[in-house]
Amino acid sequence: VDDVPAADTAWQPPLSTRGRYIVDAHGSRFRLKSANWDGAQGSWTGSGSTGDPANHHAGQNSHGIPLGLDRAALPDLMADFRALGVNSIRLSFSNEMIHSTAPVPDAAVAANPRLRGSTPLQVFDSVVAALTGADFAVILNNHTNSSRWCCGIDGNERWNSGRSTQRWADDWVFMARRYAADPRVVGADLYNEVRRDILDDPNWGLGDDHDWYAASQIAADRILTEADPDLLIVIEGINWTGLPVDGLPHGRPQLKPVRTLSHTLVASDKLVYSAHFYGYTGSRHSGATGIGETHDARYQDLTRDELYRTLRDEAFFVAEESGKHFTAPVWISEFGAGAHETGTAARTWFGNITDYFADHDADFAYWPLVGWEGHDDWALLSYAPDGRRSGLLDQGDWRGAGWSRLMSGQPVPGPVPATPVRRLLTTDHGDHVQSLLTRATGDWAPGASKAVCPDGLRLIGLGHTSGRGLCTDVTAGALRAADGAHTVVTDERHVPQGGDWASGYTKLQCPAGQFLIGYGHRGGRTAAALCAPARASLGTGARTVWFDRSDNRPADAAGGDFAERDYKGQCADGEYAAGIAFTGRLGSSAGPAALLCRTLT
């Protein structure tokens, strides 16, 4: 491949986010130019002897460790990865790998004899150390539960297939702690291609045992609070729902649900969303040929303009619509094509999607990075038994033009400007207390459903009946005093004489010098407000924002629709919320009806 620039080596961990961009510790853009090094997630296809390579994907028995260690020494692999121009590796693993105690066969690590006698997890440790020692960023990817090839009806459809959500999250805490001392392990990609099993679909927000939104929120917060607060948390959309049969509902939701229900983590600058695109799949096409194939279009059947609209509709709106509650970096953590692909449609699709990534400064990860020569021709690099390398670095590989275009895209130069954060709160199925300072003080409103903004953000908007809220740091930045103090308000004691800003309504008002960071309700009735002292003097100019009969938000509706199909009230960017009003009148909702909005200065 000609003209591929040298990969980033001067970046400084940890990584975080600013709006749609991932940045390093200096605030400089760190574009994830990644590849997937697979194998540790397993390769057995589910039938026949596990010892027969013919029963493994592409005839490659990975033995539950990253592919290629039998054919090339780790230093040589690192040099080849560097020659490709990638700066980061999505390193897949299975939960079974974590718990396996049997040493890998000597033949599986023939080119790396010092790894003989190691368990799969110990081999994984050595691979992580080699990658980070070579300045690659590593994003751990929980690809499968069992060490069986993904991704069909294989027992790996959901994070909790064959195990509980708690056990899955426990495994994540274990893995995050294991590499917490290595700062170049930068991310946790929570689960790969969540999809339907034989009986049921995953969902986004129903609150049941198949709720991927809730499970990923739980795991993310546990990783950040119990293991490693520096990790990026990568959450992939739902990959497939429904039965792939003409006439029945089916499709690929990807990130579409994020528009109305996005994640708010305890660290508001650690969220990255992810999606996968392959030419042979489609928005409503499973990718199957024969059984499971429908008459829906594949992505490679779309025109360039149609493909670009689809990419934005299913994923890139999250990054490209700035200032919304869902705005975050989007990492296309899988895409790829075969070196021996001759189809015009597939080749055109590859050129179109790599153009899109280059033109939109997108973060990406090619699948896969390593394969065996004569086996998986999708691999960027293929290795013969004697270690001889072939693949994308050879002049004859047709994918080289698209790869060079992709790698040569110039990221935003220098530090990325600080970007206001807006994040959604929801009490749809329980508490959503995202402030670590508040969590440390215990239950501030027993028996109520509670929501609290992450530390550094203030409450700026509320829904009338939905239990949703909107947090931000716009204009003022981190407004809360460092001591973490707060005031729980359950009555009108802080409403000054002559200060009736919502006549006839019960008013939960913050003490002077404090602002709203949270709220609680019992059933549909407003129960409490949580206020925090500001680190600087606050303004006192005030207005009442009513929203019990219609939306009442700034003209630009900054933050987006944080409470779909509900009336919403929102203070302006230059204001803070200092009180909630509600009524218990018969026939009226007892949810928030008005906000007291005060000027920041």
Coordinates of C-alpha atoms in Angstrom, one line a residue:
V1 CA 0.0 0.0 0.0
D2 CA 1.5 3.3 -1.0
D3 CA 1.4 6.6 0.9
V4 CA 0.0 5.3 4.2
P5 CA 1.2 7.7 6.9
A6 CA 3.0 6.5 10.0
A7 CA 0.6 5.7 12.8
D8 CA 0.2 7.9 15.9
T9 CA 2.9 7.3 18.5
A10 CA 2.9 10.5 20.4
W11 CA -0.7 10.2 21.8
Q12 CA -1.1 10.4 25.5
P13 CA -3.7 8.2 27.4
P14 CA -6.3 8.2 28.8
L15 CA -8.8 8.8 26.1
S16 CA -12.0 10.7 26.6
T17 CA -14.6 12.4 24.4
R18 CA -15.5 16.0 23.4
G19 CA -18.7 16.1 21.4
R20 CA -18.3 13.7 18.4
Y21 CA -14.6 13.3 18.8
I22 CA -12.3 11.0 20.9
V23 CA -9.4 12.9 22.3
D24 CA -6.2 12.1 24.2
A25 CA -5.0 13.5 27.5
H26 CA -3.8 16.6 25.7
G27 CA -7.2 17.2 24.2
S28 CA -6.0 16.3 20.7
R29 CA -8.1 14.3 18.4
F30 CA -7.3 10.6 18.5
R31 CA -9.0 9.0 15.5
L32 CA -9.5 5.3 16.1
K33 CA -7.8 3.8 13.0
S34 CA -8.3 0.3 14.1
A35 CA -8.3 -3.3 13.1
N36 CA -9.9 -6.4 14.8
W37 CA -7.4 -9.0 16.0
D38 CA -9.7 -12.0 16.6
G39 CA -9.2 -15.5 17.7
A40 CA -9.5 -15.3 21.5
Q41 CA -13.3 -15.2 21.1
G42 CA -13.2 -18.7 19.6
S43 CA -13.4 -20.2 16.2
W44 CA -15.3 -23.5 16.4
T45 CA -18.4 -23.4 14.2
G46 CA -20.5 -25.6 16.5
S47 CA -20.5 -29.0 14.9
G48 CA -18.0 -31.9 14.7
S49 CA -14.8 -32.3 16.6
T50 CA -13.2 -29.1 18.0
G51 CA -9.8 -30.7 17.2
D52 CA -10.5 -30.7 13.4
P53 CA -9.6 -27.4 11.8
A54 CA -12.3 -28.1 9.2
N55 CA -14.8 -27.4 11.9
H56 CA -13.5 -23.9 12.6
H57 CA -14.2 -20.7 10.8
A58 CA -12.3 -20.6 7.5
G59 CA -10.4 -23.7 8.7
Q60 CA -8.5 -21.7 11.3
N61 CA -8.5 -23.3 14.8
S62 CA -7.6 -20.3 17.0
H63 CA -7.4 -22.5 20.2
G64 CA -9.1 -19.5 21.9
I65 CA -6.2 -17.1 21.5
P66 CA -5.4 -14.3 19.0
L67 CA -4.7 -15.8 15.6
G68 CA -1.2 -15.9 14.1
L69 CA 0.9 -16.7 17.2
D70 CA 1.7 -20.1 15.7
R71 CA 3.1 -18.4 12.6
A72 CA 4.7 -15.1 13.5
A73 CA 6.6 -13.8 16.5
L74 CA 4.9 -11.0 18.4
P75 CA 7.6 -8.4 17.5
D76 CA 7.1 -9.2 13.8
L77 CA 3.3 -8.9 14.1
M78 CA 3.7 -5.5 15.8
A79 CA 5.9 -4.3 13.0
D80 CA 3.4 -5.5 10.4
F81 CA 0.5 -3.8 12.2
R82 CA 2.5 -0.6 12.3
A83 CA 3.2 -0.8 8.6
L84 CA -0.6 -0.9 7.9
G85 CA -0.9 2.5 9.6
V86 CA -3.4 1.4 12.4
N87 CA -3.1 3.0 15.8
S88 CA -5.5 0.8 17.8
I89 CA -6.6 -2.8 18.0
R90 CA -10.1 -4.1 18.9
L91 CA -9.0 -7.3 20.7
S92 CA -11.9 -9.8 21.1
F93 CA -12.3 -12.3 23.8
S94 CA -14.9 -14.7 25.1
N95 CA -16.2 -15.2 28.7
E96 CA -15.1 -18.8 28.3
M97 CA -11.6 -17.7 27.6
I98 CA -11.4 -15.8 30.9
H99 CA -12.2 -18.9 32.9
S100 CA -10.3 -21.5 31.0
T101 CA -7.5 -23.1 33.0
A102 CA -6.1 -25.6 30.4
P103 CA -2.9 -24.5 28.8
V104 CA -3.0 -23.9 25.0
P105 CA -1.3 -26.5 22.8
D106 CA 2.4 -25.8 22.1
A107 CA 1.6 -25.8 18.4
A108 CA -0.8 -22.8 18.9
V109 CA 2.1 -20.6 19.9
A110 CA 4.9 -22.2 17.9
A111 CA 6.3 -18.9 16.7
N112 CA 6.3 -17.6 20.3
P113 CA 7.8 -20.4 22.4
R114 CA 7.9 -18.4 25.6
L115 CA 4.1 -18.6 25.7
R116 CA 4.1 -22.4 25.9
G117 CA 2.3 -23.7 28.9
S118 CA 0.2 -20.6 29.2
T119 CA -3.6 -20.5 29.7
P120 CA -5.6 -18.6 27.0
L121 CA -5.9 -15.7 29.4
Q122 CA -2.2 -15.6 30.0
V123 CA -1.6 -15.6 26.3
F124 CA -4.1 -12.7 26.1
D125 CA -2.1 -10.9 28.7
S126 CA 1.1 -11.2 26.7
V127 CA -0.7 -10.0 23.5
V128 CA -2.1 -6.9 25.4
A129 CA 1.4 -6.1 26.7
A130 CA 3.0 -6.5 23.3
L131 CA 0.4 -4.2 21.7
T132 CA 0.5 -1.4 24.3
G133 CA 4.3 -1.7 24.5
A134 CA 4.3 -0.9 20.8
D135 CA 2.1 2.2 21.4
F136 CA -1.1 0.7 20.1
A137 CA -4.3 1.6 21.9
V138 CA -6.2 -1.5 22.9
I139 CA -10.0 -1.8 23.2
L140 CA -11.1 -5.0 24.8
N141 CA -14.1 -6.5 23.1
N142 CA -16.4 -9.1 24.7
H143 CA -17.3 -10.8 21.5
T144 CA -18.9 -14.1 22.7
N145 CA -19.9 -15.9 25.8
S146 CA -18.7 -19.3 24.7
S147 CA -15.7 -19.9 22.5
R148 CA -17.9 -20.6 19.5
W149 CA -17.8 -18.6 16.2
C150 CA -20.2 -15.7 16.1
C151 CA -22.7 -14.4 14.8
G152 CA -25.9 -16.4 14.1
I153 CA -28.0 -18.6 16.3
D154 CA -25.0 -19.9 18.2
G155 CA -25.7 -19.3 21.9
N156 CA -23.9 -16.0 21.9
E157 CA -26.8 -13.8 20.8
R158 CA -27.0 -11.8 24.0
W159 CA -24.6 -10.7 26.7
N160 CA -26.6 -13.0 29.1
S161 CA -27.2 -16.0 26.9
G162 CA -26.4 -18.9 29.2
R163 CA -25.4 -16.6 32.1
S164 CA -26.9 -13.8 34.2
T165 CA -26.3 -10.1 33.5
Q166 CA -24.6 -9.9 36.9
R167 CA -22.1 -12.7 36.0
W168 CA -21.4 -10.9 32.7
A169 CA -20.8 -7.6 34.4
D170 CA -18.6 -9.4 37.0
D171 CA -16.4 -10.7 34.2
W172 CA -16.1 -7.2 32.8
V173 CA -15.0 -5.8 36.2
F174 CA -12.4 -8.6 36.3
M175 CA -11.0 -7.8 32.9
A176 CA -11.0 -4.0 33.4
R177 CA -9.2 -4.4 36.7
R178 CA -6.7 -6.8 35.2
Y179 CA -5.4 -4.2 32.7
A180 CA -6.1 -1.1 34.8
A181 CA -2.4 -0.4 35.3
D182 CA -1.8 -0.3 31.6
P183 CA -2.9 3.1 30.4
R184 CA -2.9 2.1 26.7
V185 CA -5.7 -0.3 27.4
V186 CA -8.2 2.5 26.6
G187 CA -11.6 1.0 26.2
A188 CA -14.2 -1.6 26.9
D189 CA -16.4 -2.7 24.0
L190 CA -19.2 -4.3 26.0
Y191 CA -20.7 -6.9 23.7
N192 CA -20.7 -7.8 20.0
E193 CA -23.7 -7.8 17.8
V194 CA -26.6 -8.2 20.2
R195 CA -29.3 -10.0 18.3
R196 CA -32.3 -12.2 18.4
D197 CA -32.1 -15.8 19.5
I198 CA -34.6 -18.5 18.4
L199 CA -37.3 -17.3 20.8
D200 CA -37.0 -13.6 21.5
D201 CA -35.5 -10.2 20.5
P202 CA -33.3 -8.0 22.5
N203 CA -34.7 -4.5 23.2
W204 CA -33.7 -1.0 24.1
G205 CA -35.4 0.2 27.2
L206 CA -38.2 -2.2 28.2
G207 CA -36.6 -3.0 31.5
D208 CA -36.7 -6.8 31.2
D209 CA -34.0 -9.4 31.1
H210 CA -33.4 -8.8 27.4
D211 CA -33.0 -5.0 27.8
W212 CA -29.6 -4.2 26.2
Y213 CA -29.9 -0.5 27.1
A214 CA -30.2 -1.3 30.8
A215 CA -27.6 -4.0 30.8
S216 CA -25.0 -1.9 29.1
Q217 CA -25.7 0.9 31.5
I218 CA -25.2 -1.4 34.5
A219 CA -21.9 -2.8 33.1
A220 CA -20.6 0.6 32.1
D221 CA -21.1 2.1 35.5
R222 CA -19.6 -0.9 37.3
I223 CA -16.5 -0.8 35.1
L224 CA -16.0 2.9 35.7
T225 CA -16.7 2.8 39.5
E226 CA -15.2 -0.6 40.5
A227 CA -12.4 -1.2 38.0
D228 CA -11.0 1.6 35.8
P229 CA -12.4 5.1 35.6
D230 CA -10.2 6.0 32.6
L231 CA -11.7 3.5 30.1
L232 CA -13.9 4.5 27.2
I233 CA -17.1 2.6 27.2
V234 CA -18.2 1.4 23.8
I235 CA -21.8 0.4 23.4
E236 CA -22.9 -1.1 20.1
G237 CA -26.5 -0.8 18.9
I238 CA -28.8 -3.8 18.5
N239 CA -27.7 -5.8 15.4
W240 CA -30.9 -7.7 14.6
T241 CA -34.5 -8.2 15.6
G242 CA -37.3 -10.3 14.1
L243 CA -37.4 -13.3 11.9
P244 CA -35.7 -12.9 8.5
V245 CA -38.7 -14.0 6.5
D246 CA -40.5 -12.0 3.8
G247 CA -43.7 -10.5 5.2
L248 CA -42.7 -10.7 8.8
P249 CA -41.2 -7.8 10.8
H250 CA -37.4 -7.9 10.9
G251 CA -34.4 -5.5 10.6
R252 CA -31.2 -4.0 11.9
P253 CA -31.9 -1.3 14.5
Q254 CA -28.3 -0.3 14.8
L255 CA -28.2 3.0 16.8
K256 CA -31.6 4.3 15.9
P257 CA -33.0 3.9 19.4
V258 CA -30.3 6.2 20.8
R259 CA -32.2 9.2 19.4
T260 CA -34.9 8.9 22.1
L261 CA -33.1 6.9 24.8
S262 CA -29.3 7.5 25.1
H263 CA -26.9 6.5 27.8
T264 CA -25.7 8.7 30.6
L265 CA -22.7 7.3 32.4
V266 CA -21.2 8.3 35.7
A267 CA -18.4 9.9 33.6
S268 CA -20.1 12.0 30.9
D269 CA -17.0 12.0 28.7
K270 CA -16.5 8.3 28.3
L271 CA -19.3 7.1 26.1
V272 CA -18.7 5.9 22.5
Y273 CA -21.4 4.3 20.4
S274 CA -20.7 1.6 17.8
A275 CA -22.2 -0.1 14.7
H276 CA -21.2 -2.6 12.1
F277 CA -21.6 -2.5 8.3
Y278 CA -20.9 -5.2 5.8
G279 CA -21.8 -5.0 2.1
Y280 CA -23.5 -8.4 2.1
T281 CA -25.9 -7.4 5.0
G282 CA -28.5 -4.7 4.9
S283 CA -30.9 -2.6 6.9
R284 CA -33.4 -5.4 6.6
H285 CA -31.2 -8.2 5.2
S286 CA -29.6 -10.7 7.6
G287 CA -26.8 -11.4 5.2
A288 CA -27.9 -15.0 4.7
T289 CA -28.0 -16.8 1.4
G290 CA -30.6 -19.5 1.1
I291 CA -32.3 -20.2 4.4
G292 CA -32.9 -16.8 6.1
E293 CA -32.5 -14.8 2.9
T294 CA -35.2 -12.3 2.1
H295 CA -35.8 -10.0 -0.8
D296 CA -34.6 -6.9 1.0
A297 CA -31.7 -4.9 -0.3
R298 CA -28.2 -5.5 1.0
Y299 CA -26.0 -2.4 1.7
Q300 CA -24.0 -3.2 -1.4
D301 CA -27.2 -3.0 -3.5
L302 CA -27.6 0.7 -2.6
T303 CA -26.4 3.6 -4.7
R304 CA -23.7 5.8 -3.2
D305 CA -26.3 8.4 -2.1
E306 CA -28.6 5.8 -0.7
L307 CA -25.8 4.2 1.2
Y308 CA -24.7 7.5 2.6
R309 CA -28.2 8.3 3.8
T310 CA -28.5 4.9 5.4
L311 CA -25.1 5.3 7.2
R312 CA -26.3 8.5 8.7
D313 CA -29.8 7.3 9.5
E314 CA -28.5 4.1 11.3
A315 CA -25.4 5.4 13.0
F316 CA -23.7 8.7 12.1
F317 CA -26.5 11.0 13.2
V318 CA -25.3 10.3 16.7
A319 CA -22.0 12.0 15.9
E320 CA -23.1 14.5 13.3
E321 CA -26.0 16.1 15.2
S322 CA -24.2 18.2 17.7
G323 CA -25.5 19.4 21.0
K324 CA -28.0 16.6 21.5
H325 CA -28.4 14.4 24.6
F326 CA -27.2 11.5 22.4
T327 CA -24.2 13.2 20.7
A328 CA -21.1 11.0 21.0
P329 CA -18.3 9.6 18.9
V330 CA -19.4 6.7 16.6
W331 CA -16.9 3.9 15.9
I332 CA -17.7 1.6 13.1
S333 CA -16.0 -1.3 14.8
E334 CA -16.5 -3.8 12.0
F335 CA -16.5 -3.6 8.2
G336 CA -14.5 -5.4 5.6
A337 CA -14.2 -7.2 2.3
G338 CA -12.4 -10.2 0.8
A339 CA -9.1 -9.9 -1.0
H340 CA -10.5 -12.3 -3.6
E341 CA -13.8 -10.5 -4.0
T342 CA -14.6 -10.1 -7.7
G343 CA -18.2 -8.8 -7.5
T344 CA -18.7 -5.3 -8.8
A345 CA -21.3 -4.4 -6.2
A346 CA -19.1 -5.5 -3.3
R347 CA -16.1 -3.7 -4.6
T348 CA -18.1 -0.5 -5.3
W349 CA -19.5 -0.7 -1.7
F350 CA -16.1 -0.9 -0.2
G351 CA -14.9 2.1 -2.1
N352 CA -18.0 4.1 -1.2
I353 CA -17.9 3.3 2.5
T354 CA -14.1 4.0 2.8
D355 CA -14.8 7.3 1.1
Y356 CA -17.5 8.1 3.6
F357 CA -15.2 7.3 6.5
A358 CA -12.4 9.4 5.1
D359 CA -14.7 12.4 4.2
H360 CA -16.4 12.3 7.6
D361 CA -13.3 11.8 9.7
A362 CA -14.9 8.6 11.1
D363 CA -13.5 6.2 13.6
F364 CA -13.3 2.6 12.3
A365 CA -12.0 -0.9 12.8
Y366 CA -11.5 -3.3 9.9
W367 CA -12.4 -7.0 10.3
P368 CA -10.2 -9.0 10.5
L369 CA -6.6 -8.1 10.9
V370 CA -4.9 -11.5 10.9
G371 CA -5.6 -14.8 9.1
W372 CA -3.9 -17.9 7.7
E373 CA -2.7 -17.8 4.2
G374 CA -5.2 -19.6 1.9
H375 CA -8.0 -19.5 4.5
D376 CA -9.7 -16.2 5.5
D377 CA -9.1 -13.9 2.6
W378 CA -10.8 -11.1 4.4
A379 CA -7.8 -10.7 6.6
L380 CA -5.6 -7.6 6.1
L381 CA -2.5 -9.7 6.8
S382 CA -2.3 -13.5 6.1
Y383 CA 0.5 -15.7 7.3
A384 CA 1.9 -19.0 5.9
P385 CA 3.0 -21.7 8.3
D386 CA 6.6 -20.6 7.8
G387 CA 5.7 -17.0 8.8
R388 CA 5.7 -15.6 5.3
R389 CA 3.3 -12.6 5.1
S390 CA 0.9 -11.6 2.4
G391 CA -2.1 -9.3 2.1
L392 CA -2.9 -5.7 2.0
L393 CA 0.7 -4.6 2.1
D394 CA 1.3 -6.3 -1.2
Q395 CA 0.8 -4.3 -4.4
G396 CA -1.8 -6.6 -5.9
D397 CA -4.5 -6.3 -3.3
W398 CA -7.5 -4.5 -4.8
R399 CA -8.5 -3.1 -1.3
G400 CA -5.3 -1.0 -1.2
A401 CA -6.8 2.0 -2.9
G402 CA -9.7 2.2 -0.4
W403 CA -7.4 1.6 2.5
S404 CA -5.0 4.3 1.5
R405 CA -7.9 6.7 1.0
L406 CA -9.2 5.8 4.4
M407 CA -5.9 6.1 6.2
S408 CA -4.9 9.3 4.6
G409 CA -7.9 11.3 5.8
Q410 CA -6.6 14.1 8.0
P411 CA -8.2 14.4 11.5
V412 CA -9.0 17.6 13.2
P413 CA -5.6 19.2 13.9
G414 CA -4.5 20.2 17.4
P415 CA -6.7 20.3 20.6
V416 CA -10.4 19.8 20.0
P417 CA -12.3 22.8 21.5
A418 CA -14.3 22.0 24.7
T419 CA -17.9 21.2 23.8
P420 CA -21.0 21.6 26.0
V421 CA -22.3 18.3 27.2
R422 CA -26.0 17.4 27.3
R423 CA -27.2 14.1 28.8
L424 CA -30.5 12.4 29.4
L425 CA -31.8 11.1 32.8
T426 CA -34.5 8.5 32.9
T427 CA -36.5 6.8 35.7
D428 CA -38.3 4.5 33.4
H429 CA -37.5 1.4 35.4
G430 CA -35.8 2.7 38.6
D431 CA -33.2 5.1 39.8
H432 CA -30.7 6.8 37.6
V433 CA -28.3 8.5 40.1
Q434 CA -25.2 9.3 38.0
S435 CA -23.5 11.5 40.5
L436 CA -20.7 9.7 42.4
L437 CA -20.7 12.5 45.0
T438 CA -24.4 11.9 45.6
R439 CA -24.0 8.1 45.6
A440 CA -21.5 8.3 48.3
T441 CA -24.0 9.9 50.7
G442 CA -26.6 7.1 50.4
D443 CA -30.3 7.1 49.5
W444 CA -31.3 10.7 49.6
A445 CA -35.1 10.0 49.0
P446 CA -36.1 6.6 50.3
G447 CA -38.9 5.0 48.4
A448 CA -38.8 7.4 45.5
S449 CA -37.5 6.9 42.0
K450 CA -34.6 9.2 41.7
A451 CA -32.4 10.7 39.0
V452 CA -29.3 12.8 39.5
C453 CA -27.0 14.4 36.9
P454 CA -23.4 13.2 36.6
D455 CA -20.9 15.3 38.6
G456 CA -20.0 18.4 36.6
L457 CA -23.5 18.8 35.1
R458 CA -26.7 20.6 36.2
L459 CA -30.3 19.8 35.6
I460 CA -31.8 22.1 33.0
G461 CA -34.9 20.3 31.7
L462 CA -37.7 18.0 32.8
G463 CA -40.6 16.1 31.3
H464 CA -44.1 16.6 32.6
T465 CA -45.1 12.9 33.1
S466 CA -42.3 10.8 31.8
G467 CA -39.7 11.0 34.6
R468 CA -37.1 12.2 32.1
G469 CA -34.7 15.0 32.6
L470 CA -31.9 16.8 30.8
C471 CA -28.5 17.7 32.2
T472 CA -25.8 20.0 30.9
D473 CA -22.7 22.0 31.6
V474 CA -23.4 24.6 28.9
T475 CA -22.2 28.2 29.6
A476 CA -21.0 27.6 33.2
G477 CA -19.0 24.4 32.9
A478 CA -18.8 22.3 36.1
L479 CA -20.9 24.4 38.5
R480 CA -21.1 22.3 41.6
A481 CA -18.9 23.1 44.6
A482 CA -16.1 20.6 45.2
D483 CA -17.2 19.6 48.7
G484 CA -20.1 17.5 47.2
A485 CA -22.7 18.9 49.6
H486 CA -26.3 18.9 48.7
T487 CA -29.7 19.8 50.0
V488 CA -32.8 17.5 49.7
V489 CA -35.9 19.6 49.2
T490 CA -39.4 18.1 50.0
D491 CA -41.4 21.2 50.9
E492 CA -41.7 25.0 50.4
R493 CA -39.4 26.1 53.3
H494 CA -36.9 27.7 50.8
V495 CA -39.5 29.8 49.0
P496 CA -39.0 33.3 50.3
Q497 CA -41.9 35.5 51.4
G498 CA -43.3 37.3 48.4
G499 CA -41.5 34.9 46.0
D500 CA -44.5 32.8 44.8
W501 CA -43.3 32.0 41.3
A502 CA -46.0 29.4 40.6
S503 CA -49.2 30.5 42.4
G504 CA -51.4 27.7 43.6
Y505 CA -48.7 25.0 42.9
T506 CA -46.4 23.2 45.4
K507 CA -42.9 24.6 44.9
L508 CA -39.7 22.6 45.7
Q509 CA -37.1 25.4 45.6
C510 CA -33.4 25.3 46.1
P511 CA -31.8 27.4 48.9
A512 CA -30.2 30.6 47.7
G513 CA -26.9 29.9 46.0
Q514 CA -27.8 26.4 45.0
F515 CA -29.1 24.8 41.8
L516 CA -31.0 21.7 40.8
I517 CA -29.0 18.5 40.1
G518 CA -31.7 15.9 40.6
Y519 CA -35.3 15.0 41.2
G520 CA -37.4 12.2 42.7
H521 CA -41.0 11.0 42.3
R522 CA -43.3 8.3 43.8
G523 CA -45.5 7.0 41.1
G524 CA -46.4 10.0 39.0
R525 CA -46.2 12.4 42.0
T526 CA -43.2 14.8 42.4
A527 CA -41.6 13.9 45.7
A528 CA -38.2 15.7 46.0
A529 CA -35.7 17.9 44.5
L530 CA -31.9 17.7 45.0
C531 CA -29.9 20.9 45.0
A532 CA -26.2 21.5 45.2
P533 CA -24.2 24.6 46.2
A534 CA -22.4 26.4 43.4
R535 CA -18.7 27.0 43.3
A536 CA -19.3 30.7 42.4
S537 CA -22.0 33.3 43.0
L538 CA -25.2 32.7 41.0
G539 CA -27.5 35.2 39.5
T540 CA -30.9 35.9 41.0
G541 CA -32.9 37.0 37.9
A542 CA -35.8 34.6 37.5
R543 CA -38.6 33.4 35.3
T544 CA -41.2 30.6 35.5
V545 CA -41.2 28.1 32.6
W546 CA -44.5 26.3 32.4
F547 CA -44.8 23.0 30.5
D548 CA -47.9 21.3 31.8
R549 CA -49.9 22.0 28.6
S550 CA -47.2 22.2 25.9
D551 CA -43.5 22.2 25.4
N552 CA -41.6 25.3 26.7
R553 CA -38.0 25.1 25.5
P554 CA -35.5 27.4 23.9
A555 CA -36.1 28.0 20.2
D556 CA -33.1 25.8 19.3
A557 CA -34.4 23.0 21.5
A558 CA -30.8 22.3 22.5
G559 CA -30.3 18.8 23.7
G560 CA -33.0 17.3 21.4
D561 CA -36.1 15.4 22.4
F562 CA -35.1 14.1 25.8
A563 CA -38.7 13.0 26.7
E564 CA -40.4 11.7 23.6
R565 CA -44.2 12.2 23.5
D566 CA -44.2 14.2 26.7
Y567 CA -44.4 18.0 27.4
K568 CA -41.0 19.3 28.3
G569 CA -39.7 22.4 30.1
Q570 CA -36.2 23.6 29.7
C571 CA -34.2 26.6 31.0
A572 CA -32.0 28.6 28.5
D573 CA -28.3 27.9 28.2
G574 CA -27.5 31.0 30.3
E575 CA -29.8 29.9 33.1
Y576 CA -29.9 27.3 35.9
A577 CA -32.9 25.5 37.3
A578 CA -33.6 26.4 40.9
G579 CA -37.0 24.9 41.5
I580 CA -39.8 22.5 40.5
A581 CA -43.5 23.2 40.8
F582 CA -46.3 20.7 40.7
T583 CA -49.9 20.3 41.7
G584 CA -52.0 17.6 43.4
R585 CA -55.3 18.9 42.1
L586 CA -57.8 16.3 41.1
G587 CA -57.6 15.6 37.4
S588 CA -54.1 17.1 37.0
S589 CA -50.8 15.3 36.7
A590 CA -48.7 15.5 39.8
G591 CA -45.6 15.5 37.7
P592 CA -43.4 18.6 37.2
A593 CA -45.5 21.5 35.7
A594 CA -43.0 24.4 35.9
L595 CA -39.3 25.1 36.4
L596 CA -37.9 28.2 38.2
C597 CA -35.1 29.3 35.8
R598 CA -32.6 31.8 37.1
T599 CA -29.8 33.6 35.3
L600 CA -26.3 32.1 35.8
T601 CA -24.7 35.5 36.5

